[in-house]
Short mmCIF file of C-alpha atoms and ligand atoms in Angstrom, two decimals:
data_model
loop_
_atom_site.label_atom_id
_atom_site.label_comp_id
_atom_site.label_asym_id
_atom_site.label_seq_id
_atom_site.Cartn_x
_atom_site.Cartn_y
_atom_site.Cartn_z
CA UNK H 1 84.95 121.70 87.28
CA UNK H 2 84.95 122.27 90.25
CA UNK H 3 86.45 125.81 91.72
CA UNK H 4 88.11 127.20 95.21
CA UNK H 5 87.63 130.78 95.94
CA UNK H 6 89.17 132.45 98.63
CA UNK H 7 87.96 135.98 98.88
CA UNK H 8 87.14 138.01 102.14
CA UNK H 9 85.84 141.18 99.99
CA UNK H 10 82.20 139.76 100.78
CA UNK H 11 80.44 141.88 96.86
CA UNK H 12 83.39 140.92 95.10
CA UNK H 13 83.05 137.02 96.49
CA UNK H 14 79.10 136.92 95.72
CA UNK H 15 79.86 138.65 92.21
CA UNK H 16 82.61 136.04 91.20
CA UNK H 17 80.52 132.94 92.68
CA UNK H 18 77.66 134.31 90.29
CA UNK H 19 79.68 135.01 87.30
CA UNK H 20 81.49 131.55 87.76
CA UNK H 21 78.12 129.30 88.29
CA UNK H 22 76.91 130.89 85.17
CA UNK H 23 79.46 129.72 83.58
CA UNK H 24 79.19 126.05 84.66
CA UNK H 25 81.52 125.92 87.21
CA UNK H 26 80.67 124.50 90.52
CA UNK H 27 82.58 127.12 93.05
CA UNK H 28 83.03 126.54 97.35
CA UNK H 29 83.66 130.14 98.79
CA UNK H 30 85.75 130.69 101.88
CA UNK H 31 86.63 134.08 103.30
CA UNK H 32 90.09 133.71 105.29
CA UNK H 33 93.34 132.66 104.61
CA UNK H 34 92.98 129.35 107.30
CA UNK H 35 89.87 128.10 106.32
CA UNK H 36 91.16 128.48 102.68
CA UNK H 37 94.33 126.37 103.16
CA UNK H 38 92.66 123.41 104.86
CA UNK H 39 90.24 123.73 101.85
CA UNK H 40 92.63 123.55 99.29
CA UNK H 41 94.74 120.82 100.54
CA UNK H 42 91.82 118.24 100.56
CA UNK H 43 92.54 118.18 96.58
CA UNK H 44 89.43 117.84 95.47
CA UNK H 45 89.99 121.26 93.40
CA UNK H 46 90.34 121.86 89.45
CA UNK H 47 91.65 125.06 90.07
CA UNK H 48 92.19 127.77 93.16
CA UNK H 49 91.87 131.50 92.98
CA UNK H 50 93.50 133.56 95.46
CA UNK H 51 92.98 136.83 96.81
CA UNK H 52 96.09 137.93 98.17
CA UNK H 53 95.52 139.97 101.07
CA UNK H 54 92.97 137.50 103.76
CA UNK H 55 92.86 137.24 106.92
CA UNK H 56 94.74 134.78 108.99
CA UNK H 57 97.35 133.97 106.31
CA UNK H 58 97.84 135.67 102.38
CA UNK H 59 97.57 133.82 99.09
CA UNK H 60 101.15 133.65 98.92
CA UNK H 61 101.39 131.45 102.42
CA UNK H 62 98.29 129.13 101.17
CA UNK H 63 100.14 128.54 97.76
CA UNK H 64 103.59 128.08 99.50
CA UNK H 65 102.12 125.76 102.02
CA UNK H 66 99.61 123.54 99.66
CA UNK H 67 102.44 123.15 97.37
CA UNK H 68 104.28 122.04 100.38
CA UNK H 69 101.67 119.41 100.72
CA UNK H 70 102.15 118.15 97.56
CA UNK H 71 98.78 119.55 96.11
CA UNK H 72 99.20 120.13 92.38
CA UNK H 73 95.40 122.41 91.56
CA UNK H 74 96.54 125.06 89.58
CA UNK H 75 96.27 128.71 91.61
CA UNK H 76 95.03 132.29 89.76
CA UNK H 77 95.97 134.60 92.44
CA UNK H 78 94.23 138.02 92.81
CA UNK H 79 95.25 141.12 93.74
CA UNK H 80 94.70 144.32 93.78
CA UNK H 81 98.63 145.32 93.69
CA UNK H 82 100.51 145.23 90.50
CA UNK H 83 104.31 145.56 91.82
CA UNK H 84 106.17 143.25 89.43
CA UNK H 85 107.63 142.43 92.55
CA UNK H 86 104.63 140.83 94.07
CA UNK H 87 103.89 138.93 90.81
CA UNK H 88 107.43 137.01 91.09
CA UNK H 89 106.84 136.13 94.73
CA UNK H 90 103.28 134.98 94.00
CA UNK H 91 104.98 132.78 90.98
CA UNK H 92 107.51 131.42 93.33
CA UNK H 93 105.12 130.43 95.64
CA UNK H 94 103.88 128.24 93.35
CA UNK H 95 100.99 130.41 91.76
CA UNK H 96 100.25 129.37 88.25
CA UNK H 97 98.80 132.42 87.15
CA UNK H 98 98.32 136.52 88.21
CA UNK H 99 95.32 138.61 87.73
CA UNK H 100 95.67 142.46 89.10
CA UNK H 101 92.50 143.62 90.22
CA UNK H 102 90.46 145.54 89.31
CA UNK H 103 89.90 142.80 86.35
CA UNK H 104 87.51 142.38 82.82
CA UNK H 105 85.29 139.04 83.82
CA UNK H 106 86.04 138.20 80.15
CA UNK H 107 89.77 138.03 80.61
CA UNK H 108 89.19 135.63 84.63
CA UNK H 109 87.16 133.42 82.30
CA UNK H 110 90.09 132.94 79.81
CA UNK H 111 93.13 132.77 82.30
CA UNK H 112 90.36 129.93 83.90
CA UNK H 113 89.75 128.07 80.85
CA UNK H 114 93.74 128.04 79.96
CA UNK H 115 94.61 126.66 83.78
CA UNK H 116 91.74 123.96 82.97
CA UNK H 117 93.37 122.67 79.87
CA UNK H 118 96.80 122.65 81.34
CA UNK H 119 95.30 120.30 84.16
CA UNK H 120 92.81 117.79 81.98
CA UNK H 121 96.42 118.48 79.14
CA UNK H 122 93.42 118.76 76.19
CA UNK H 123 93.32 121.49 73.75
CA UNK H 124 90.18 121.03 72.37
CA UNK H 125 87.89 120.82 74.95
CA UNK H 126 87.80 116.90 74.82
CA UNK H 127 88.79 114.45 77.71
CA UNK H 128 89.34 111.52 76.36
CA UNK H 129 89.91 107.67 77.87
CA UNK H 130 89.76 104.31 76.07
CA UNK H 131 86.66 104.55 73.65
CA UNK H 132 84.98 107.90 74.84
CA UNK H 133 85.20 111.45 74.94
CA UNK H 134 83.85 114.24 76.77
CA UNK H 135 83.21 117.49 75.12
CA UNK H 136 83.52 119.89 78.21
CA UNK H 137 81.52 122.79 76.75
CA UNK H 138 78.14 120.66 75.23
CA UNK H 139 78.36 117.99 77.99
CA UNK H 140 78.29 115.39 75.42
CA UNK H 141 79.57 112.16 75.44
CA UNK H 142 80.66 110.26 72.02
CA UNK H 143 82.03 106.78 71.61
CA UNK H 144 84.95 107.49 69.43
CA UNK H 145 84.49 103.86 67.80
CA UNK H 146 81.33 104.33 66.37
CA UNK H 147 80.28 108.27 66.58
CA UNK H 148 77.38 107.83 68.93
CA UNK H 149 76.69 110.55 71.70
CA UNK H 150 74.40 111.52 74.12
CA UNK H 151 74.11 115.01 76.25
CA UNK H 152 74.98 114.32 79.69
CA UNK H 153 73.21 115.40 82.88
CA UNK H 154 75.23 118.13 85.00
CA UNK H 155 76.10 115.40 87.91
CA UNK H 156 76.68 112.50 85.50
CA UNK H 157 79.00 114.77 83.52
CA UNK H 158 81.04 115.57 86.62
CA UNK H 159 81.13 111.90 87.61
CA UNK H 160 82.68 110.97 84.50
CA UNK H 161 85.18 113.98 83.98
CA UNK H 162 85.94 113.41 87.55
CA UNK H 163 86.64 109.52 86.54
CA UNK H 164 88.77 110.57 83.43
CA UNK H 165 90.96 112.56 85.18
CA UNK H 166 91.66 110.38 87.29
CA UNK H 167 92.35 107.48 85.62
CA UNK H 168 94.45 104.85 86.67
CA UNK H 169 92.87 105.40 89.79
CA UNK H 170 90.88 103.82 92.07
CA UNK H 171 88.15 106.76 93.33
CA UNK H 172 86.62 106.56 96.74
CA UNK H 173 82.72 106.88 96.99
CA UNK H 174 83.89 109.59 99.51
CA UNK H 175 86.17 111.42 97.18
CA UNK H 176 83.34 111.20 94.18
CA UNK H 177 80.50 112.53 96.86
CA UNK H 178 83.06 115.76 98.08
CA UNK H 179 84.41 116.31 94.81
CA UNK H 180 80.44 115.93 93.24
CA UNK H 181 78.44 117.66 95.48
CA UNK H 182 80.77 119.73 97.89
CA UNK H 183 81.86 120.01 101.55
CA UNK H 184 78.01 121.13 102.15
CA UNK H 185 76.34 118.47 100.59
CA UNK H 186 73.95 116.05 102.85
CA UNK H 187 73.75 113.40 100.10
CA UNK H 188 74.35 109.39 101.13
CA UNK H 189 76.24 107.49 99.71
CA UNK H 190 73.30 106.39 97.73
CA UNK H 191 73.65 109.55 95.69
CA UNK H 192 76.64 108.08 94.05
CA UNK H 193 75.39 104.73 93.18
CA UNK H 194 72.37 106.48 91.74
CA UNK H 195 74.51 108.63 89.58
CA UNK H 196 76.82 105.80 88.73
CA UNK H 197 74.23 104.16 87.34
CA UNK H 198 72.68 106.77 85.15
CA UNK H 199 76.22 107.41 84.02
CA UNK H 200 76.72 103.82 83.20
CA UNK H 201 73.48 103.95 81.26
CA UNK H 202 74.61 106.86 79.31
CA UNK H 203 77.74 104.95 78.60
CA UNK H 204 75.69 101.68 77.32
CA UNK H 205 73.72 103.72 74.80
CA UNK H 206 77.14 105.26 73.19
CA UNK H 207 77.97 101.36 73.02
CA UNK H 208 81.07 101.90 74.97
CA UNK H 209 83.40 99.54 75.66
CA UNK H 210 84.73 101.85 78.77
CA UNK H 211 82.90 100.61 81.65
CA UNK H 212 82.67 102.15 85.56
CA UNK H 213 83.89 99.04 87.69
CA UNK H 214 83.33 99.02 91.14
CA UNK H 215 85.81 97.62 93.47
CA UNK H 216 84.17 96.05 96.22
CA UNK H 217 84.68 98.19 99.12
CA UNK H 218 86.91 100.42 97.59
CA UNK H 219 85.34 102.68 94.99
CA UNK H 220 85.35 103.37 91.52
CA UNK H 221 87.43 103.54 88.32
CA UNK H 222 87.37 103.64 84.89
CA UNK H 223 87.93 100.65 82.83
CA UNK H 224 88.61 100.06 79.25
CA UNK H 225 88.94 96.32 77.65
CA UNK H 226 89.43 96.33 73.85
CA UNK H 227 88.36 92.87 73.42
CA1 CA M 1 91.43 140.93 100.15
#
């Protein structure tokens, strides 16, 4: 998963980006209300969180205008006012969810993993295409026609839930490098074909039948043949 944070109180930023890598999550920080906008509209979110009052431009105007833009990421907003009023404009903005600061990490965590299974729509913690499933909290990966698994590596785990849920979809080796390593990454493209492959491995020894095609020139999807 892979999270936005938009946060110009610089402690509580570095304590949230600490708290959230612990917890698995890959997070991209940006401090102001601009920078935060053009970062949330290239999509390549699970889910935002908000701070309402930024420089440059609120929470409220990011949600309005990515939601404008057609992005669909689910958005926690943040704030350290609890006006009932505030929390309907943040809603109709197109917010998903309100936390009033200050906040238990405990309950951020929860409202987190709720947004997460509204967007992958699973309730138990599996994704799930053709023959496979992905259990989001081990990592593991089991053929659901014959019960074999395998732990997955960190990258190769994001590849694949990346690839799931997006199915249907052709991905870009562009979209799978931003989305796997970040706006900051240096990686080649090579890096994808190298973790392509060790995710295809991981999907021979399950026996799958769900295979990562490559379209020439294209990308990637995910491909299931029941034959
Ligand atoms: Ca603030």
């Amino acid at each position: 998963m892979r999270l936005l944070l938009v946060e110009d109180e610089r402690r509580m930023a570095l304590a949230l980006c600490e708290i959230l890598r612990l917890e698995n999550y890959e997070v991209d920080h940006f401090s102001d209300g601009a920078s935060g906008l053009e970062a949330i509209k290239s999509d390549i979110y699970d889910i935002a969180i908000l701070d309402v009052m930024l420089p440059e431009m609120n929470g409220f105007e990011i949600a309005r205008r990515a939601r404008q833009c057609g992005v669909r990421t689910p958005i926690l907003m943040l704030t350290a006012k609890s006006e009932i009023d505030d929390k309907v404009y943040g809603l109709d903005c197109g917010a998903d969810d309100y936390l009033t600061k200050p906040f238990m990490t405990k309950e951020l965590l929860a409202r987190l993993r709720a947004l997460s299974r509204r967007r992958m729509d699973t309730n138990d913690g599996q994704l799930r295409f053709g023959d496979i499933a992905l259990d989001t909290g081990t990592m593991t990966l089991t053929c659901t026609a014959n019960g074999l698994n395998v732990r997955l590596r960190d990258k190769e785990f994001r590849v694949l839930e990346y690839l799931i849920a997006n199915q249907g979809q052709i991905l870009t080796r562009d979209q799978l490098a931003v989305k796997i390593w970040g706006f900051e990454n240096d990686s080649e493209y090579n890096n994808v074909e190298v973790y392509m492959s060790f995710t295809r491995k991981k999907l021979g020894f399950v026996k799958a039948k769900t295979q990562i095609k490559a379209v020439r020139g294209v990308g990637y999807e995910l491909r299931y043949d029941d034959v």
